[in-house]
XYZ file of C-alpha atoms in Angstrom:
521
model
C -27.378 -132.350 -15.544
C -25.751 -135.565 -14.228
C -28.108 -135.744 -11.332
C -31.081 -135.034 -13.469
C -29.948 -137.820 -16.041
C -29.564 -140.299 -13.319
C -32.883 -139.798 -11.713
C -35.097 -139.681 -14.791
C -35.329 -143.437 -14.119
C -38.969 -144.509 -15.338
C -38.985 -142.177 -18.224
C -35.511 -143.210 -19.482
C -36.148 -146.942 -19.157
C -36.768 -147.687 -22.961
C -39.539 -149.145 -24.758
C -40.652 -151.732 -22.184
C -40.667 -149.292 -19.327
C -44.252 -147.877 -19.626
C -47.123 -149.495 -18.043
C -47.034 -152.729 -15.729
C -45.030 -153.512 -12.803
C -41.355 -152.386 -12.914
C -38.378 -153.261 -11.105
C -35.453 -150.490 -11.019
C -32.053 -151.641 -10.070
C -28.959 -149.396 -9.987
C -25.243 -150.468 -10.058
C -21.992 -148.437 -10.770
C -20.887 -149.845 -13.982
C -22.188 -151.256 -17.314
C -21.855 -154.647 -18.768
C -19.008 -155.348 -21.188
C -21.225 -157.579 -23.589
C -24.232 -159.813 -23.349
C -23.059 -163.003 -25.116
C -22.269 -165.257 -22.146
C -19.875 -167.326 -23.838
C -17.784 -164.502 -24.660
C -17.811 -162.594 -21.309
C -16.077 -163.149 -18.020
C -17.096 -160.381 -15.995
C -19.856 -160.639 -13.519
C -21.739 -157.341 -14.326
C -22.320 -158.945 -17.760
C -23.215 -162.366 -16.659
C -25.634 -161.373 -13.950
C -27.704 -159.858 -16.906
C -27.383 -162.953 -18.929
C -28.605 -165.275 -15.914
C -32.035 -163.597 -16.065
C -32.205 -164.089 -20.045
C -30.608 -167.549 -20.725
C -31.347 -171.071 -19.621
C -28.915 -174.095 -19.430
C -29.174 -177.701 -19.713
C -29.339 -177.577 -15.911
C -29.180 -174.817 -13.422
C -28.589 -173.916 -9.795
C -31.533 -173.888 -7.361
C -32.070 -170.262 -6.556
C -29.908 -169.318 -3.612
C -27.859 -172.625 -3.663
C -25.310 -174.403 -5.945
C -27.779 -177.467 -5.866
C -28.311 -178.795 -9.609
C -31.901 -178.836 -10.727
C -33.273 -179.446 -14.266
C -33.618 -176.528 -16.679
C -33.757 -176.987 -20.416
C -33.259 -180.683 -19.754
C -35.856 -182.607 -17.453
C -33.594 -185.513 -16.576
C -30.120 -186.994 -17.346
C -28.089 -190.195 -16.922
C -24.375 -191.035 -17.328
C -22.472 -194.048 -18.201
C -20.450 -196.097 -15.657
C -17.285 -194.709 -16.831
C -18.630 -191.142 -16.514
C -17.541 -190.478 -20.177
C -21.058 -190.320 -21.659
C -23.982 -188.039 -20.414
C -27.462 -188.092 -21.918
C -29.823 -185.435 -21.516
C -33.702 -185.378 -22.157
C -35.027 -182.039 -23.016
C -38.394 -180.617 -22.067
C -40.828 -180.698 -24.986
C -42.214 -177.648 -26.903
C -39.615 -175.082 -25.895
C -38.764 -172.138 -27.956
C -36.332 -169.136 -27.967
C -37.887 -165.686 -27.896
C -37.401 -165.199 -31.564
C -39.657 -168.387 -32.157
C -36.744 -170.766 -32.991
C -37.261 -174.280 -31.583
C -35.191 -175.066 -28.701
C -34.390 -178.669 -29.465
C -31.386 -180.995 -29.530
C -30.125 -179.343 -32.625
C -30.056 -175.944 -30.978
C -28.162 -177.413 -27.840
C -25.718 -179.106 -30.094
C -25.158 -175.865 -32.201
C -24.100 -174.065 -29.004
C -21.729 -176.526 -27.706
C -20.174 -177.072 -30.925
C -19.699 -173.212 -31.413
C -18.083 -173.022 -27.937
C -15.768 -175.886 -28.366
C -14.595 -175.821 -31.832
C -12.285 -173.087 -32.834
C -13.036 -173.032 -36.397
C -16.872 -172.804 -35.891
C -18.044 -170.170 -38.338
C -20.491 -168.758 -35.897
C -17.944 -167.786 -33.252
C -17.683 -164.337 -34.568
C -13.930 -163.826 -33.835
C -14.718 -163.663 -30.055
C -12.440 -165.290 -27.461
C -14.421 -167.962 -25.602
C -12.124 -167.956 -22.555
C -14.576 -169.057 -19.881
C -15.309 -172.360 -21.869
C -11.572 -172.983 -22.571
C -10.601 -172.289 -18.767
C -13.378 -174.354 -17.346
C -13.408 -177.273 -19.855
C -9.779 -177.767 -20.855
C -9.529 -175.760 -24.093
C -10.906 -176.210 -27.673
C -10.840 -178.853 -30.245
C -8.823 -181.759 -29.169
C -8.046 -180.162 -25.840
C -11.655 -179.959 -24.736
C -13.080 -182.206 -22.300
C -16.111 -182.495 -24.341
C -15.114 -184.368 -27.457
C -18.320 -184.500 -29.137
C -22.284 -183.767 -28.838
C -24.936 -185.879 -30.568
C -28.664 -185.023 -31.175
C -30.100 -188.542 -31.854
C -33.675 -187.353 -31.457
C -35.242 -183.944 -31.032
C -35.312 -184.130 -27.176
C -32.072 -186.110 -26.561
C -28.542 -184.497 -26.283
C -25.581 -186.830 -25.872
C -22.236 -185.283 -24.399
C -19.151 -187.340 -25.016
C -16.271 -186.541 -22.683
C -12.467 -187.322 -23.073
C -12.517 -188.627 -19.422
C -14.761 -188.610 -16.273
C -15.250 -185.130 -15.164
C -16.552 -184.545 -11.823
C -17.560 -180.741 -12.184
C -19.454 -181.316 -15.443
C -22.927 -180.505 -14.132
C -21.844 -177.569 -12.140
C -19.796 -176.289 -15.135
C -22.715 -176.618 -17.702
C -24.874 -174.663 -15.282
C -22.674 -171.712 -15.421
C -24.132 -168.737 -17.194
C -21.314 -168.694 -19.730
C -23.021 -171.976 -20.959
C -26.310 -170.440 -21.505
C -28.169 -171.775 -24.676
C -28.897 -169.005 -27.305
C -30.906 -169.002 -30.595
C -28.989 -170.552 -33.416
C -30.851 -168.329 -35.758
C -29.830 -165.169 -34.082
C -26.241 -166.264 -33.459
C -25.807 -167.592 -37.106
C -27.368 -164.324 -38.515
C -25.038 -161.961 -36.650
C -22.628 -162.817 -33.771
C -21.793 -159.283 -33.172
C -25.425 -158.211 -32.929
C -26.093 -161.215 -30.538
C -23.518 -159.884 -28.083
C -25.558 -156.650 -27.839
C -28.983 -157.965 -27.944
C -28.916 -161.707 -27.203
C -31.738 -164.135 -27.794
C -32.424 -166.910 -25.427
C -35.204 -168.614 -23.599
C -35.274 -167.421 -20.143
C -38.210 -165.404 -18.365
C -36.848 -162.067 -19.563
C -35.449 -160.874 -22.941
C -33.199 -157.875 -23.506
C -35.574 -155.209 -25.025
C -32.932 -152.285 -25.010
C -29.411 -151.607 -24.075
C -28.036 -148.180 -24.059
C -24.422 -148.374 -23.283
C -23.402 -146.809 -19.968
C -26.821 -145.874 -19.213
C -29.243 -148.880 -18.935
C -30.392 -152.283 -19.939
C -34.131 -152.937 -20.190
C -35.428 -156.462 -19.666
C -38.903 -157.310 -20.660
C -40.846 -160.466 -20.110
C -40.255 -162.994 -22.851
C -43.679 -163.754 -24.305
C -42.494 -167.303 -25.113
C -41.218 -168.190 -21.670
C -43.192 -171.359 -20.718
C -42.611 -170.912 -16.979
C -44.548 -168.980 -14.432
C -45.011 -165.318 -15.416
C -42.644 -162.971 -13.707
C -44.272 -160.434 -11.365
C -42.300 -157.702 -12.778
C -43.085 -157.010 -16.476
C -39.664 -155.014 -16.936
C -36.474 -154.660 -14.962
C -34.510 -151.651 -15.776
C -30.669 -151.981 -14.716
C -29.193 -148.434 -14.518
C -25.617 -147.529 -14.620
C -25.097 -144.753 -12.126
C -21.199 -144.116 -11.692
C -21.627 -141.490 -9.095
C -22.406 -143.572 -5.941
C -23.517 -140.586 -3.964
C -26.314 -140.091 -6.651
C -27.310 -143.757 -6.274
C -27.490 -143.548 -2.496
C -29.639 -140.437 -2.782
C -31.849 -142.138 -5.335
C -32.217 -145.249 -2.919
C -33.065 -142.973 -0.018
C -35.596 -141.110 -2.129
C -37.349 -144.329 -3.270
C -36.503 -143.668 -7.066
C -34.838 -147.035 -7.258
C -35.692 -150.348 -5.837
C -32.233 -151.967 -5.483
C -28.571 -150.807 -5.372
C -26.031 -153.310 -5.987
C -22.534 -153.205 -4.615
C -22.798 -150.097 -2.512
C -19.670 -148.990 -0.716
C -19.284 -150.364 2.757
C -20.078 -146.851 4.402
C -22.940 -146.399 2.082
C -24.326 -149.831 2.862
C -24.241 -149.179 6.592
C -25.850 -145.700 6.055
C -28.811 -147.129 3.862
C -29.457 -149.998 6.279
C -30.190 -147.538 8.937
C -33.017 -146.063 6.673
C -36.606 -147.084 7.232
C -38.056 -149.137 4.437
C -34.469 -150.358 3.097
C -33.132 -153.858 3.745
C -29.467 -154.812 3.619
C -28.517 -158.160 2.208
C -25.362 -160.031 2.955
C -25.087 -163.233 0.930
C -22.414 -165.783 1.926
C -18.884 -164.940 0.822
C -17.994 -166.751 -2.232
C -15.236 -164.741 -3.800
C -11.511 -163.821 -3.834
C -9.746 -160.666 -4.229
C -6.025 -161.147 -5.202
C -2.848 -159.579 -6.626
C -1.494 -161.350 -9.534
C 2.332 -161.330 -10.291
C 3.224 -161.963 -13.874
C 5.948 -164.617 -13.659
C 7.078 -163.741 -17.261
C 7.850 -160.265 -16.122
C 11.201 -159.965 -13.965
C 11.539 -160.151 -10.985
C 8.367 -162.058 -10.492
C 9.787 -165.391 -11.997
C 11.639 -165.631 -8.601
C 9.540 -167.139 -5.898
C 11.463 -165.390 -3.142
C 10.414 -161.910 -4.657
C 6.685 -163.261 -4.710
C 6.866 -164.252 -1.219
C 8.316 -160.985 -0.246
C 5.336 -159.180 -1.826
C 3.076 -161.498 0.329
C 4.845 -160.501 3.533
C 4.893 -156.697 2.635
C 1.205 -156.341 2.204
C -0.956 -155.736 5.416
C -3.997 -157.996 4.224
C -5.699 -157.528 7.564
C -5.801 -153.702 7.305
C -7.116 -153.922 3.664
C -9.891 -156.288 4.785
C -10.884 -154.000 7.751
C -10.644 -150.669 5.883
C -12.046 -151.048 2.363
C -14.675 -153.923 2.774
C -17.897 -154.361 4.324
C -18.203 -156.009 7.642
C -17.508 -159.840 7.420
C -14.521 -159.624 5.012
C -11.692 -161.930 5.903
C -8.150 -162.332 5.128
C -7.826 -165.025 2.632
C -5.845 -167.842 4.061
C -6.831 -170.372 1.261
C -7.324 -169.633 -2.291
C -10.685 -171.025 -2.112
C -13.561 -169.517 0.061
C -14.100 -170.587 3.805
C -15.934 -173.738 3.878
C -15.439 -174.960 0.401
C -14.325 -178.553 -0.494
C -10.496 -178.729 -0.070
C -10.048 -175.875 2.527
C -6.785 -176.507 4.092
C -6.655 -175.414 7.882
C -2.875 -175.632 7.926
C -2.502 -172.975 5.147
C -2.455 -169.358 6.519
C -1.918 -166.144 4.493
C 1.616 -164.811 4.750
C 1.582 -162.251 7.895
C 2.507 -158.652 7.317
C 6.226 -158.573 7.998
C 8.230 -155.854 6.359
C 11.451 -156.881 7.880
C 10.925 -160.532 6.379
C 9.918 -158.874 2.991
C 13.184 -156.929 2.868
C 15.268 -159.961 3.735
C 13.798 -162.143 1.032
C 14.323 -159.244 -1.547
C 17.921 -159.147 -0.367
C 18.357 -162.848 -0.701
C 16.779 -162.565 -4.284
C 19.250 -159.841 -5.340
C 16.630 -157.196 -5.929
C 16.652 -155.180 -2.883
C 15.031 -152.406 -4.757
C 13.154 -152.250 -7.967
C 10.276 -150.469 -9.808
C 7.245 -152.019 -11.283
C 3.558 -151.428 -12.191
C 0.254 -152.330 -10.790
C -2.728 -152.521 -13.266
C -6.113 -152.255 -11.558
C -9.855 -151.471 -12.747
C -11.285 -148.131 -12.057
C -14.760 -149.181 -11.300
C -15.908 -151.266 -8.146
C -16.261 -154.926 -8.556
C -18.480 -157.301 -6.413
C -15.356 -158.651 -4.801
C -13.629 -155.175 -4.462
C -15.748 -152.165 -3.753
C -12.969 -149.783 -3.735
C -10.242 -150.766 -6.058
C -8.202 -147.482 -6.075
C -7.964 -147.441 -2.280
C -6.871 -150.993 -2.174
C -4.241 -150.460 -4.961
C -3.029 -147.376 -3.159
C -2.583 -149.392 0.071
C -0.459 -151.919 -1.799
C 1.581 -149.249 -3.293
C 2.210 -147.941 0.159
C 3.179 -151.333 1.531
C 5.572 -152.259 -1.232
C 7.277 -148.929 -1.139
C 7.957 -149.422 2.515
C 9.950 -152.468 1.564
C 11.750 -151.141 -1.395
C 9.461 -151.787 -4.252
C 8.382 -148.587 -6.143
C 5.076 -149.278 -7.625
C 3.443 -147.038 -10.442
C -0.417 -147.347 -10.440
C -2.017 -147.992 -13.822
C -5.781 -147.586 -13.728
C -8.158 -148.652 -16.513
C -11.612 -148.920 -17.350
C -12.674 -152.464 -16.963
C -13.135 -153.660 -20.450
C -9.588 -152.117 -21.416
C -8.010 -153.665 -18.182
C -9.436 -157.020 -18.982
C -7.828 -156.855 -22.518
C -4.457 -155.911 -21.288
C -4.335 -158.479 -18.377
C -5.518 -161.352 -20.650
C -2.653 -160.477 -23.027
C -0.118 -160.453 -20.209
C 0.942 -156.817 -20.586
C 0.832 -156.266 -16.776
C 3.807 -156.770 -14.172
C 1.217 -156.983 -11.504
C -2.580 -156.713 -11.315
C -5.256 -156.306 -8.862
C -8.476 -158.403 -9.538
C -10.765 -160.950 -8.164
C -13.216 -163.823 -8.711
C -16.793 -164.494 -7.884
C -17.449 -168.190 -7.442
C -19.708 -169.623 -10.249
C -20.547 -173.129 -9.203
C -19.531 -173.758 -5.534
C -16.545 -176.231 -6.696
C -12.920 -175.745 -5.869
C -12.211 -176.523 -9.360
C -13.908 -173.096 -10.237
C -11.397 -170.981 -8.116
C -8.155 -173.164 -8.840
C -8.231 -174.185 -12.508
C -9.300 -171.273 -14.371
C -7.290 -168.846 -12.348
C -4.031 -170.676 -11.766
C -3.530 -173.661 -14.153
C -1.390 -173.821 -17.202
C -4.318 -174.447 -19.491
C -5.632 -170.934 -18.514
C -2.319 -169.069 -19.392
C -3.058 -168.742 -23.008
C -2.440 -164.920 -23.996
C -5.595 -163.326 -25.421
C -8.061 -165.544 -23.503
C -6.102 -166.064 -20.151
C -7.538 -165.843 -16.842
C -4.402 -167.121 -15.273
C -2.917 -163.610 -14.995
C 0.270 -164.846 -13.209
C 1.028 -166.927 -16.239
C 2.341 -169.407 -13.840
C 2.732 -172.949 -15.340
C 3.480 -175.610 -12.723
C 3.183 -179.375 -13.983
C 2.800 -180.524 -10.504
C -0.121 -178.163 -10.039
C -1.507 -179.191 -13.414
C -1.514 -182.835 -12.285
C -3.467 -181.954 -9.142
C -5.995 -180.135 -11.160
C -6.638 -183.120 -13.840
C -6.786 -185.483 -10.619
C -9.332 -183.291 -8.835
C -11.356 -182.950 -12.038
C -11.733 -186.686 -12.438
C -11.780 -187.770 -8.784
C -15.204 -188.824 -7.345
C -16.766 -186.770 -4.685
C -15.440 -187.794 -1.294
C -12.461 -187.451 1.074
C -9.969 -188.245 -1.801
C -11.111 -185.315 -3.903
C -10.920 -183.016 -0.788
C -7.313 -184.216 -0.137
C -6.305 -183.267 -3.702
C -7.709 -179.787 -3.267
C -6.128 -179.214 0.264
C -2.607 -180.100 -1.526
C -3.601 -177.554 -4.276
C -4.233 -174.799 -1.721
C -0.865 -175.602 0.070
C 0.955 -175.400 -3.275
C -0.437 -172.042 -4.097
C 0.561 -170.759 -0.707
C 4.055 -172.067 -1.153
C 4.687 -170.767 -4.689
C 2.653 -167.598 -4.362
C 2.072 -166.846 -8.054
C -0.586 -164.465 -6.700
C -1.359 -162.958 -3.275
C -4.611 -163.895 -1.931
C -6.129 -160.912 -0.078
C -9.674 -161.206 0.909
C -12.919 -163.138 0.937
C -15.327 -160.498 1.039
C -19.178 -160.138 1.743
C -20.903 -158.794 -1.196
C -23.833 -156.649 -0.057
C -26.826 -155.059 -1.694
C -29.799 -153.020 -0.526
C -33.446 -153.362 -1.631
C -36.741 -151.863 -0.626
C -38.121 -153.814 2.156
C -41.429 -154.091 0.366
C -40.103 -156.215 -2.300
C -40.887 -160.010 -1.581
C -39.057 -163.128 -2.852
C -35.426 -161.857 -3.030
C -33.264 -164.936 -3.147
C -29.751 -163.731 -3.773
C -27.493 -166.367 -5.131
C -24.001 -167.293 -4.005
C -22.797 -166.644 -7.533
C -23.996 -163.043 -7.115
C -27.320 -163.796 -9.231
C -30.595 -161.977 -8.068
C -33.346 -164.183 -9.640
C -35.467 -161.308 -10.784
C -38.186 -164.027 -11.501
C -38.776 -164.947 -7.813
C -39.215 -161.106 -6.780
C -42.600 -159.515 -6.549
C -43.780 -156.142 -5.354
C -44.940 -155.813 -1.721
C -48.662 -155.982 -1.120
C -49.267 -158.753 -3.583
C -50.849 -162.238 -2.648
């Protein structure tokens, strides 16, 4: 029955699945929600990237900024005022005008904690990228002086601004739909992109249909069906049979197997992620840096990268990916050294202790086999005197627990959003991101010197000076080890070789609008 249900793809696709050209994409796990301002997981945001548009966006396949809702922008000499000119005659898929008032509505909803349209959701991504809410927000005000003009006022110059507002979490939604029912918007969002969400059957599929009010080039695929197939052997069989067109995040062995099949192409986008083990410094004994360093020495990161990841995965020496601004060649991951780990634990006065490791049960783009990685860490730590109980959770439950700081340790990762080092260091390790309930700093490490570096990096102009700031930040993280950086991995996916125009993004986006069936013009 499970096999039959998984393979009835065209018939089970929902109302938009009949007629026209259809793209069928399979993955192992469903989205958590579809309001991009609320969600932090990649499986939700990759759908939102096809549905929402931003003031600016990334050129497909790159982190280069190009116009989107806006056609141009200027900034004041002090970098504190940004003026955007919107393209005329834009509408959301429900017919609501996409003008400056609509943009202001969205920004005010994100940044003001008492905005009545927030719907009691946490807006962690905005908070963790842009300083917080209300008086803490980098964006202090938004004006709409004319229907096609939006003005953002900043607390101070903020170098990552354009890259941050291009993030999928800052996609512009219909004020009409949001004000009517924020909970419903999280299930069936209304935006202005090339596709709209026609149907979402939880833990089964999401159907995207062409937005009839989209003012850009019409997508070649009339509908995209994103199927959730938890049994990866079933999804591999479906790919071999030609029942699905793309398979996202296959296990490394499955990816190699599929790549050997005629008519299937394996894609290896550039690595732009991090898998890491966060240690909650509020839970003894992880407040002691000697214990954290001992954990880092205990884990055989090289074995993990080779055993549980696709070819191309590397040990993460720096917190930021290889080649990113601020990479510090002098920073190296702690080598696997059980004797050194034991000595540090003895020095800390905790030669033996018991703890727990929380981890998600479903594969993530940055971690295709979480249970096996967790088991490897458990074995490595047991060898130095740390007794670890594994605590597996469904991803939505896992996120709630770690955001609330319930874990002593957690295994998680991050897929880069915008190509800037601030995107890896500030939301994951800064004190501003250690607010329980919305936290993305799962170590709850709060270091004033690190915070000072983060603020300096955000305000420094592009150039050698900014790079030096992030080199210092990478060195500080390596020294204090609030979390053990494990791997930078290659996120693979496979697709039918006949599909044209596949431009995978470094942020794990797929850009369905650029794709078209083989044999076309």
